[in-house]
Short mmCIF file of C-alpha atoms in Angstrom, two decimals:
data_model
loop_
_atom_site.label_atom_id
_atom_site.label_comp_id
_atom_site.label_asym_id
_atom_site.label_seq_id
_atom_site.Cartn_x
_atom_site.Cartn_y
_atom_site.Cartn_z
CA UNK A 1 8.59 -11.16 -38.85
CA UNK A 2 6.81 -13.70 -36.65
CA UNK A 3 4.11 -12.44 -34.30
CA UNK A 4 4.95 -12.44 -30.57
CA UNK A 5 4.08 -15.73 -28.90
CA UNK A 6 1.43 -15.71 -26.19
CA UNK A 7 1.97 -18.17 -23.36
CA UNK A 8 -0.02 -19.19 -20.30
CA UNK A 9 1.74 -19.31 -16.93
CA UNK A 10 -0.03 -21.62 -14.47
CA UNK A 11 0.71 -22.71 -10.90
CA UNK A 12 -1.14 -24.98 -8.49
CA UNK A 13 -1.02 -25.77 -4.80
CA UNK A 14 0.29 -29.32 -5.02
CA UNK A 15 2.42 -29.76 -8.14
CA UNK A 16 5.12 -32.31 -7.15
CA UNK A 17 7.44 -31.67 -10.10
CA UNK A 18 6.77 -28.18 -11.42
CA UNK A 19 6.05 -24.92 -9.61
CA UNK A 20 4.92 -23.02 -12.71
CA UNK A 21 3.96 -24.70 -15.98
CA UNK A 22 4.17 -22.87 -19.31
CA UNK A 23 2.28 -23.65 -22.49
CA UNK A 24 1.84 -21.93 -25.82
CA UNK A 25 -1.65 -20.48 -25.91
CA UNK A 26 -2.84 -21.18 -29.45
CA UNK A 27 -1.19 -24.53 -30.17
CA UNK A 28 -1.43 -25.88 -26.63
CA UNK A 29 2.12 -27.23 -26.75
CA UNK A 30 3.87 -27.44 -23.38
CA UNK A 31 7.11 -25.54 -22.76
CA UNK A 32 9.65 -26.27 -20.00
CA UNK A 33 8.30 -25.22 -16.61
CA UNK A 34 9.89 -23.73 -13.50
CA UNK A 35 10.84 -26.12 -10.70
CA UNK A 36 10.98 -25.71 -6.95
CA UNK A 37 8.19 -25.29 -4.40
CA UNK A 38 4.57 -24.24 -4.86
CA UNK A 39 3.23 -20.74 -5.42
CA UNK A 40 0.32 -19.35 -3.42
CA UNK A 41 -2.77 -17.54 -4.78
CA UNK A 42 -2.08 -14.16 -6.43
CA UNK A 43 1.60 -14.91 -5.86
CA UNK A 44 3.08 -15.27 -9.36
CA UNK A 45 4.59 -12.31 -11.25
CA UNK A 46 6.97 -11.48 -14.09
CA UNK A 47 9.70 -8.98 -13.24
CA UNK A 48 11.04 -6.84 -16.07
CA UNK A 49 10.76 -9.61 -18.65
CA UNK A 50 13.86 -11.27 -17.15
CA UNK A 51 12.81 -12.91 -13.87
CA UNK A 52 9.86 -14.85 -12.49
CA UNK A 53 8.71 -14.35 -8.91
CA UNK A 54 6.67 -16.88 -6.94
CA UNK A 55 5.48 -16.43 -3.35
CA UNK A 56 6.00 -19.80 -1.68
CA UNK A 57 2.69 -21.22 -0.45
CA UNK A 58 2.43 -20.85 3.33
CA UNK A 59 6.09 -19.84 3.72
CA UNK A 60 7.90 -16.58 4.45
CA UNK A 61 9.87 -16.17 1.24
CA UNK A 62 9.58 -15.43 -2.47
CA UNK A 63 11.23 -17.72 -5.04
CA UNK A 64 13.10 -16.00 -7.87
CA UNK A 65 14.03 -17.62 -11.20
CA UNK A 66 15.90 -16.23 -14.17
CA UNK A 67 13.49 -16.81 -17.07
CA UNK A 68 15.95 -18.89 -19.08
CA UNK A 69 17.10 -21.04 -16.09
CA UNK A 70 13.88 -22.85 -15.32
CA UNK A 71 15.31 -25.72 -13.29
CA UNK A 72 17.29 -23.63 -10.80
CA UNK A 73 16.23 -20.96 -8.32
CA UNK A 74 18.38 -17.83 -8.42
CA UNK A 75 17.56 -16.63 -4.91
CA UNK A 76 14.91 -16.37 -2.22
CA UNK A 77 13.58 -13.06 -0.92
CA UNK A 78 13.05 -13.49 2.82
CA UNK A 79 9.88 -11.90 4.21
CA UNK A 80 8.69 -11.43 7.82
CA UNK A 81 5.70 -13.72 7.29
CA UNK A 82 3.82 -15.75 4.67
CA UNK A 83 3.21 -13.76 1.49
CA UNK A 84 -0.49 -13.58 0.65
CA UNK A 85 -0.16 -11.68 -2.66
CA UNK A 86 2.59 -10.39 -4.91
CA UNK A 87 3.09 -8.17 -7.94
CA UNK A 88 5.86 -6.33 -9.81
CA UNK A 89 5.67 -2.95 -11.53
CA UNK A 90 5.40 -3.09 -15.34
CA UNK A 91 8.60 -1.02 -15.67
CA UNK A 92 10.48 -3.64 -13.65
CA UNK A 93 11.69 -1.23 -10.96
CA UNK A 94 9.62 -2.24 -7.93
CA UNK A 95 8.19 -5.32 -6.18
CA UNK A 96 5.13 -5.32 -3.92
CA UNK A 97 4.25 -8.10 -1.48
CA UNK A 98 1.39 -8.47 0.97
CA UNK A 99 2.36 -9.92 4.36
CA UNK A 100 -0.56 -10.11 6.81
CA UNK A 101 -2.13 -6.62 6.69
CA UNK A 102 1.08 -4.85 5.52
CA UNK A 103 2.37 -3.96 2.04
CA UNK A 104 6.13 -4.28 1.48
CA UNK A 105 7.76 -2.25 -1.31
CA UNK A 106 11.24 -3.13 -2.62
CA UNK A 107 13.38 -1.32 -5.17
CA UNK A 108 14.77 -3.80 -7.69
CA UNK A 109 17.96 -1.90 -8.62
CA UNK A 110 19.51 -2.23 -5.15
CA UNK A 111 17.21 -4.49 -3.13
CA UNK A 112 16.27 -1.79 -0.61
CA UNK A 113 13.02 -2.18 1.30
CA UNK A 114 11.65 1.32 0.72
CA UNK A 115 8.32 1.22 2.55
CA UNK A 116 6.05 -0.84 4.78
CA UNK A 117 2.45 0.35 4.44
CA UNK A 118 -0.02 -0.46 7.22
CA UNK A 119 -3.40 0.95 6.21
CA UNK A 120 -5.39 -2.28 5.99
CA UNK A 121 -6.96 -3.88 9.05
CA UNK A 122 -6.93 -7.51 7.89
CA UNK A 123 -4.81 -9.69 5.60
CA UNK A 124 -4.03 -8.54 2.07
CA UNK A 125 -5.61 -10.60 -0.71
CA UNK A 126 -4.53 -8.89 -3.95
CA UNK A 127 -2.22 -6.22 -5.38
CA UNK A 128 -1.90 -4.70 -8.85
CA UNK A 129 -0.15 -1.81 -10.64
CA UNK A 130 -1.43 0.58 -13.27
CA UNK A 131 0.19 -0.01 -16.66
CA UNK A 132 2.49 3.03 -16.29
CA UNK A 133 3.63 1.98 -12.78
CA UNK A 134 2.55 5.33 -11.31
CA UNK A 135 -0.12 3.89 -9.00
CA UNK A 136 -0.88 0.58 -7.35
CA UNK A 137 -4.02 -0.89 -5.80
CA UNK A 138 -4.43 -3.13 -2.78
CA UNK A 139 -7.37 -5.22 -1.61
CA UNK A 140 -7.85 -7.07 1.67
CA UNK A 141 -10.19 -9.06 3.87
CA UNK A 142 -11.22 -5.81 5.59
CA UNK A 143 -13.47 -5.10 2.56
CA UNK A 144 -11.34 -2.09 1.56
CA UNK A 145 -9.60 -1.38 -1.74
CA UNK A 146 -6.93 1.32 -1.58
CA UNK A 147 -5.33 3.31 -4.42
CA UNK A 148 -1.74 4.45 -3.81
CA UNK A 149 0.36 7.00 -5.66
CA UNK A 150 3.77 5.34 -5.93
CA UNK A 151 5.73 8.60 -5.92
CA UNK A 152 3.93 9.84 -2.81
CA UNK A 153 4.87 6.60 -1.09
CA UNK A 154 8.52 7.01 -2.13
CA UNK A 155 8.68 10.58 -0.78
CA UNK A 156 7.36 9.74 2.67
CA UNK A 157 9.77 9.58 5.59
CA UNK A 158 10.39 6.11 7.04
CA UNK A 159 8.62 7.15 10.25
CA UNK A 160 5.50 8.24 8.36
CA UNK A 161 2.83 6.15 6.66
CA UNK A 162 1.54 7.97 3.58
CA UNK A 163 -2.17 8.28 2.94
CA UNK A 164 -3.67 6.37 0.01
CA UNK A 165 -5.04 8.47 -2.82
CA UNK A 166 -8.46 6.80 -2.60
CA UNK A 167 -10.20 4.48 -0.15
CA UNK A 168 -12.94 2.38 -1.75
CA UNK A 169 -15.26 1.04 0.95
CA UNK A 170 -18.34 0.02 -1.02
CA UNK A 171 -17.80 -3.74 -0.59
CA UNK A 172 -19.40 -5.41 2.42
CA UNK A 173 -17.35 -8.65 2.47
CA UNK A 174 -13.66 -9.45 1.78
CA UNK A 175 -12.20 -8.44 -1.56
CA UNK A 176 -11.01 -11.48 -3.50
CA UNK A 177 -9.46 -10.07 -6.68
CA UNK A 178 -8.78 -6.87 -8.62
CA UNK A 179 -7.41 -5.82 -11.99
CA UNK A 180 -6.49 -2.55 -13.68
CA UNK A 181 -7.00 -1.56 -17.30
CA UNK A 182 -4.86 0.65 -19.52
CA UNK A 183 -4.47 4.41 -19.25
CA UNK A 184 -2.12 4.98 -16.33
CA UNK A 185 -3.79 7.14 -13.65
CA UNK A 186 -6.79 7.55 -15.98
CA UNK A 187 -7.40 3.80 -16.10
CA UNK A 188 -10.42 1.92 -14.83
CA UNK A 189 -10.07 -0.78 -12.20
CA UNK A 190 -12.32 -3.71 -11.30
CA UNK A 191 -12.74 -5.31 -7.88
CA UNK A 192 -14.42 -8.60 -6.92
CA UNK A 193 -15.79 -9.60 -3.54
CA UNK A 194 -17.51 -12.33 -1.57
CA UNK A 195 -20.47 -9.93 -1.25
CA UNK A 196 -21.57 -11.22 -4.70
CA UNK A 197 -20.64 -8.00 -6.51
CA UNK A 198 -18.00 -6.84 -8.96
CA UNK A 199 -17.39 -3.11 -9.18
CA UNK A 200 -15.75 -0.88 -11.77
CA UNK A 201 -13.94 2.28 -10.64
CA UNK A 202 -12.13 5.26 -12.13
CA UNK A 203 -8.61 5.45 -10.69
CA UNK A 204 -8.11 9.20 -11.16
CA UNK A 205 -11.29 10.40 -9.44
CA UNK A 206 -12.02 7.35 -7.31
CA UNK A 207 -15.59 7.37 -8.60
CA UNK A 208 -17.66 4.18 -8.70
CA UNK A 209 -18.71 3.63 -12.32
CA UNK A 210 -20.55 0.31 -12.13
CA UNK A 211 -21.67 -2.27 -9.59
CA UNK A 212 -22.98 -5.66 -10.75
CA UNK A 213 -24.78 -8.03 -8.38
CA UNK A 214 -24.59 -11.80 -8.98
CA UNK A 215 -26.17 -14.87 -7.39
CA UNK A 216 -22.84 -16.13 -6.00
CA UNK A 217 -19.68 -14.73 -4.47
CA UNK A 218 -17.11 -13.55 -7.02
CA UNK A 219 -13.58 -14.95 -6.67
CA UNK A 220 -11.85 -13.58 -9.80
CA UNK A 221 -12.25 -10.64 -12.18
CA UNK A 222 -10.54 -9.38 -15.32
CA UNK A 223 -11.11 -6.98 -18.24
CA UNK A 224 -10.40 -7.47 -21.93
CA UNK A 225 -7.85 -5.05 -23.41
CA UNK A 226 -10.51 -2.95 -25.14
CA UNK A 227 -12.53 -2.89 -21.88
CA UNK A 228 -15.76 -3.81 -23.65
CA UNK A 229 -16.35 -6.70 -21.25
CA UNK A 230 -15.68 -7.64 -17.64
CA UNK A 231 -15.34 -11.34 -16.79
CA UNK A 232 -16.22 -12.53 -13.29
CA UNK A 233 -15.52 -15.98 -11.85
CA UNK A 234 -18.01 -17.33 -9.31
CA UNK A 235 -17.76 -19.65 -6.33
CA UNK A 236 -19.98 -22.18 -8.14
CA UNK A 237 -17.60 -22.51 -11.11
CA UNK A 238 -19.53 -20.22 -13.47
CA UNK A 239 -17.84 -17.39 -15.37
CA UNK A 240 -20.00 -14.37 -16.16
CA UNK A 241 -19.43 -11.97 -19.06
CA UNK A 242 -20.62 -8.42 -18.30
CA UNK A 243 -21.14 -6.02 -21.20
CA UNK A 244 -19.66 -2.65 -20.16
CA UNK A 245 -21.24 -0.87 -23.14
CA UNK A 246 -24.81 -2.01 -22.47
CA UNK A 247 -27.59 0.51 -22.96
CA UNK A 248 -29.21 2.08 -21.03
CA UNK A 249 -26.28 2.93 -18.76
CA UNK A 250 -26.94 1.95 -15.15
CA UNK A 251 -24.49 2.24 -12.29
CA UNK A 252 -26.20 -0.54 -10.32
CA UNK A 253 -27.09 -3.67 -12.25
CA UNK A 254 -28.16 -7.20 -11.46
CA UNK A 255 -26.87 -10.05 -13.60
CA UNK A 256 -30.01 -12.02 -14.52
CA UNK A 257 -28.80 -15.60 -14.95
CA UNK A 258 -31.94 -16.76 -16.76
CA UNK A 259 -32.05 -13.79 -19.12
CA UNK A 260 -28.30 -13.67 -19.82
CA UNK A 261 -27.62 -17.39 -20.07
CA UNK A 262 -25.70 -16.82 -23.32
CA UNK A 263 -23.09 -14.84 -21.40
CA UNK A 264 -22.09 -17.59 -18.97
CA UNK A 265 -19.14 -19.98 -19.37
CA UNK A 266 -20.01 -23.36 -17.84
CA UNK A 267 -17.57 -26.21 -17.25
CA UNK A 268 -15.71 -25.77 -13.95
CA UNK A 269 -16.98 -27.84 -11.02
CA UNK A 270 -15.55 -25.66 -8.25
CA UNK A 271 -14.79 -22.01 -7.61
CA UNK A 272 -12.93 -20.05 -10.29
CA UNK A 273 -9.74 -18.57 -8.86
CA UNK A 274 -8.12 -16.73 -11.77
CA UNK A 275 -9.04 -15.25 -15.16
CA UNK A 276 -7.06 -13.76 -18.05
CA UNK A 277 -7.92 -12.61 -21.59
CA UNK A 278 -5.70 -12.96 -24.67
CA UNK A 279 -4.28 -9.90 -26.42
CA UNK A 280 -6.77 -10.03 -29.31
CA UNK A 281 -9.72 -10.52 -26.96
CA UNK A 282 -10.80 -13.83 -28.48
CA UNK A 283 -9.68 -16.28 -25.76
CA UNK A 284 -10.32 -16.52 -22.03
CA UNK A 285 -8.10 -18.50 -19.66
CA UNK A 286 -9.55 -19.69 -16.35
CA UNK A 287 -8.20 -21.62 -13.38
CA UNK A 288 -10.25 -23.34 -10.69
CA UNK A 289 -10.14 -25.30 -7.46
CA UNK A 290 -11.38 -28.27 -9.50
CA UNK A 291 -7.68 -28.68 -10.46
CA UNK A 292 -8.17 -27.70 -14.11
CA UNK A 293 -7.23 -24.79 -16.34
CA UNK A 294 -9.56 -24.14 -19.26
CA UNK A 295 -9.15 -22.11 -22.45
CA UNK A 296 -12.42 -20.70 -23.82
CA UNK A 297 -13.52 -19.15 -27.08
CA UNK A 298 -15.21 -15.96 -25.88
CA UNK A 299 -17.64 -15.58 -28.77
CA UNK A 300 -19.04 -19.13 -28.70
CA UNK A 301 -18.43 -19.82 -24.96
CA UNK A 302 -16.97 -23.20 -25.96
CA UNK A 303 -14.10 -24.77 -24.01
CA UNK A 304 -11.22 -25.30 -26.45
CA UNK A 305 -8.72 -26.98 -24.14
CA UNK A 306 -8.56 -28.38 -20.62
CA UNK A 307 -5.29 -28.79 -18.69
CA UNK A 308 -5.39 -31.06 -15.63
CA UNK A 309 -3.29 -30.28 -12.55
CA UNK A 310 -2.47 -32.07 -9.31
CA UNK A 311 -4.02 -29.49 -7.00
CA UNK A 312 -6.17 -26.36 -6.86
CA UNK A 313 -5.00 -23.81 -9.42
CA UNK A 314 -3.54 -20.76 -7.66
CA UNK A 315 -2.41 -18.63 -10.62
CA UNK A 316 -3.14 -18.59 -14.35
CA UNK A 317 -2.52 -15.68 -16.70
CA UNK A 318 -1.60 -14.92 -20.31
CA UNK A 319 1.51 -12.94 -21.27
CA UNK A 320 3.55 -12.22 -24.37
CA UNK A 321 6.56 -14.49 -23.95
CA UNK A 322 9.71 -12.46 -23.09
CA UNK A 323 12.72 -13.23 -25.26
CA UNK A 324 14.66 -14.80 -22.37
CA UNK A 325 11.88 -17.30 -21.72
CA UNK A 326 12.43 -18.87 -25.15
CA UNK A 327 16.22 -18.44 -25.32
CA UNK A 328 18.14 -20.85 -23.05
CA UNK A 329 21.36 -18.90 -23.67
CA UNK A 330 19.91 -15.53 -22.66
CA UNK A 331 21.00 -13.63 -19.56
CA UNK A 332 19.44 -10.82 -17.52
CA UNK A 333 20.80 -7.41 -18.47
CA UNK A 334 21.40 -6.61 -14.78
CA UNK A 335 21.73 -9.24 -12.01
CA UNK A 336 19.32 -8.97 -9.10
CA UNK A 337 20.79 -7.72 -5.81
CA UNK A 338 20.20 -9.26 -2.42
CA UNK A 339 16.88 -7.94 -1.10
CA UNK A 340 16.89 -6.33 2.32
CA UNK A 341 14.82 -7.56 5.25
CA UNK A 342 14.99 -4.18 7.01
CA UNK A 343 13.35 -0.90 6.12
CA UNK A 344 15.73 1.41 4.25
CA UNK A 345 16.98 4.23 6.48
CA UNK A 346 16.59 2.27 9.71
CA UNK A 347 19.69 0.04 9.42
CA UNK A 348 23.06 0.93 10.89
CA UNK A 349 25.44 3.18 8.96
CA UNK A 350 27.69 0.25 8.03
CA UNK A 351 24.78 -1.70 6.60
CA UNK A 352 23.61 1.26 4.57
CA UNK A 353 27.08 1.90 3.25
CA UNK A 354 27.41 -1.65 1.99
CA UNK A 355 24.32 -1.32 -0.17
CA UNK A 356 26.05 0.91 -2.76
CA UNK A 357 24.59 3.88 -4.57
CA UNK A 358 20.86 4.41 -4.88
CA UNK A 359 19.22 5.41 -8.14
CA UNK A 360 15.81 7.07 -8.20
CA UNK A 361 13.96 7.48 -11.46
CA UNK A 362 10.65 9.15 -12.11
CA UNK A 363 8.62 11.88 -13.77
CA UNK A 364 10.41 14.89 -15.23
CA UNK A 365 9.44 18.14 -16.90
CA UNK A 366 11.14 21.08 -18.63
CA UNK A 367 11.52 24.07 -16.28
CA UNK A 368 13.13 27.42 -17.27
CA UNK A 369 15.07 25.90 -20.14
CA UNK A 370 16.67 23.16 -18.02
CA UNK A 371 15.54 19.63 -17.21
CA UNK A 372 14.47 19.49 -13.57
CA UNK A 373 13.17 16.47 -11.70
CA UNK A 374 10.10 16.89 -9.56
CA UNK A 375 10.35 15.68 -6.00
CA UNK A 376 7.69 13.04 -6.59
CA UNK A 377 9.90 11.49 -9.25
CA UNK A 378 13.35 11.96 -7.67
CA UNK A 379 12.96 10.82 -4.10
CA UNK A 380 15.86 11.06 -1.68
CA UNK A 381 18.32 13.16 -3.74
CA UNK A 382 17.84 16.43 -1.85
CA UNK A 383 16.05 17.42 1.28
CA UNK A 384 13.61 19.57 -0.68
CA UNK A 385 13.00 16.79 -3.17
CA UNK A 386 14.31 18.72 -6.19
CA UNK A 387 17.25 17.64 -8.34
CA UNK A 388 18.72 18.49 -11.73
CA UNK A 389 19.39 16.06 -14.56
CA UNK A 390 21.74 17.46 -17.21
CA UNK A 391 20.82 17.72 -20.85
CA UNK A 392 22.67 15.45 -23.30
CA UNK A 393 24.26 18.47 -25.01
CA UNK A 394 25.88 19.92 -21.87
CA UNK A 395 27.81 16.83 -20.70
CA UNK A 396 29.83 14.02 -22.13
CA UNK A 397 27.88 10.78 -22.18
CA UNK A 398 29.05 7.17 -22.20
CA UNK A 399 27.25 3.87 -22.55
CA UNK A 400 26.77 1.65 -19.51
CA UNK A 401 25.31 -1.90 -19.43
CA UNK A 402 22.04 -0.53 -18.04
CA UNK A 403 21.79 2.80 -19.92
CA UNK A 404 23.67 6.10 -20.36
CA UNK A 405 25.82 7.94 -17.82
CA UNK A 406 27.16 11.51 -18.02
CA UNK A 407 30.45 13.02 -16.93
CA UNK A 408 30.53 14.25 -13.30
CA UNK A 409 28.50 17.36 -12.60
CA UNK A 410 27.25 19.35 -9.62
CA UNK A 411 23.74 20.27 -8.56
CA UNK A 412 23.54 23.59 -6.68
CA UNK A 413 26.27 25.48 -4.85
CA UNK A 414 27.74 25.60 -1.36
CA UNK A 415 26.83 23.20 1.44
CA UNK A 416 23.72 21.97 -0.33
CA UNK A 417 25.47 21.03 -3.58
CA UNK A 418 25.41 17.44 -4.78
CA UNK A 419 28.15 15.76 -6.78
CA UNK A 420 27.08 13.02 -9.14
CA UNK A 421 26.17 12.34 -12.73
CA UNK A 422 23.12 12.25 -14.93
CA UNK A 423 21.73 8.89 -15.91
CA UNK A 424 19.21 7.58 -18.38
CA UNK A 425 17.57 4.23 -17.71
CA UNK A 426 14.55 2.73 -19.52
CA UNK A 427 13.90 6.07 -21.22
CA UNK A 428 13.77 8.03 -17.94
CA UNK A 429 16.16 10.68 -16.61
CA UNK A 430 17.56 10.73 -13.12
CA UNK A 431 20.51 11.83 -11.01
CA UNK A 432 23.00 9.48 -9.38
CA UNK A 433 24.47 11.02 -6.21
CA UNK A 434 27.72 9.91 -4.62
CA UNK A 435 28.81 12.94 -2.55
CA UNK A 436 27.52 16.19 -1.03
CA UNK A 437 29.15 19.62 -1.07
CA UNK A 438 30.70 21.27 1.96
#
């Protein structure tokens, strides 16, 4: 069986023919790119392995392509202002966009705008999810990095703005980039700033683990998969490799350029805007305002390949190519809905009724011999946030295009009872409500 193909997705600010170019990482061969518009910085994201999202540079909408239909836009998600950053949850269920100082959260299954978060004081610059989609991080020009619990955000009433789990305020100038490692809520996250520092944090506790001071402002940061090294892109075009396992352990370090010259990648002539490491940790991809993308051998610090572009590079990252990207006859398993411009729960009754049923999925646990869904995982099903998802052996189950669905069942008794059915989607249990008892 052939190994999964790694590809590089790259966008620039002035490409006249192609919004996002694609090329095979190891051979360097170009693959068909995605046409239409130009994507802004931190504005390119894969959604569920079936769609590509690109925040149009300087405009108030997000371009959406089906991965296999590269020459035709599927739709545009209209936003209230220019999108400054964009990301999608790894499980493919949610989209986050930064518009001015606000974070917009959409649910992919129905297109509902679930939340608008206003806890930053200046424009958003970057967003990222943890690998299990349970938390997301936001950075802005107000020098703050915030950690959000997704399920707490989903539970909040539309009139309330939930509190972030952590507020990181140790940067003194705008945050330019951030990334999150593996481990879900136990992961480590890195932030970069114009204050010439890159910092490493623990998501669960919010503790600062490491702060590294450089000679220049840092515009991009990433971690290798093993998290042995942190790579930081500078305003002068240099890329610095920081050893996270260095001894003795110091929380505050200064990167000595003269002493650590063997840990600097040199070749870009302008600021580095994006960094990404290959799956095996041997290759580093970098994009710059010098209109080039470079592929580096990490061990030797040699540049293996240079790709020239027509404008400053806004996005460049490495992914395992989804099947639909390489199969022109492939189709998304579920078509995308029309995404709402209005906050869910604030539209008129007719507008809400036209949206169809709403499915909430999340964390579940075994309680008193039955499967119960915690309120933080099953938002909006009952007023108290608790629902019941039936076991496979107590209902009849049938296959649906998106998962499994049970025969009708009731949750509770009397006026508070809910009529619906159990569902299983992407390995998670939930409850699909269509009526309430009397």
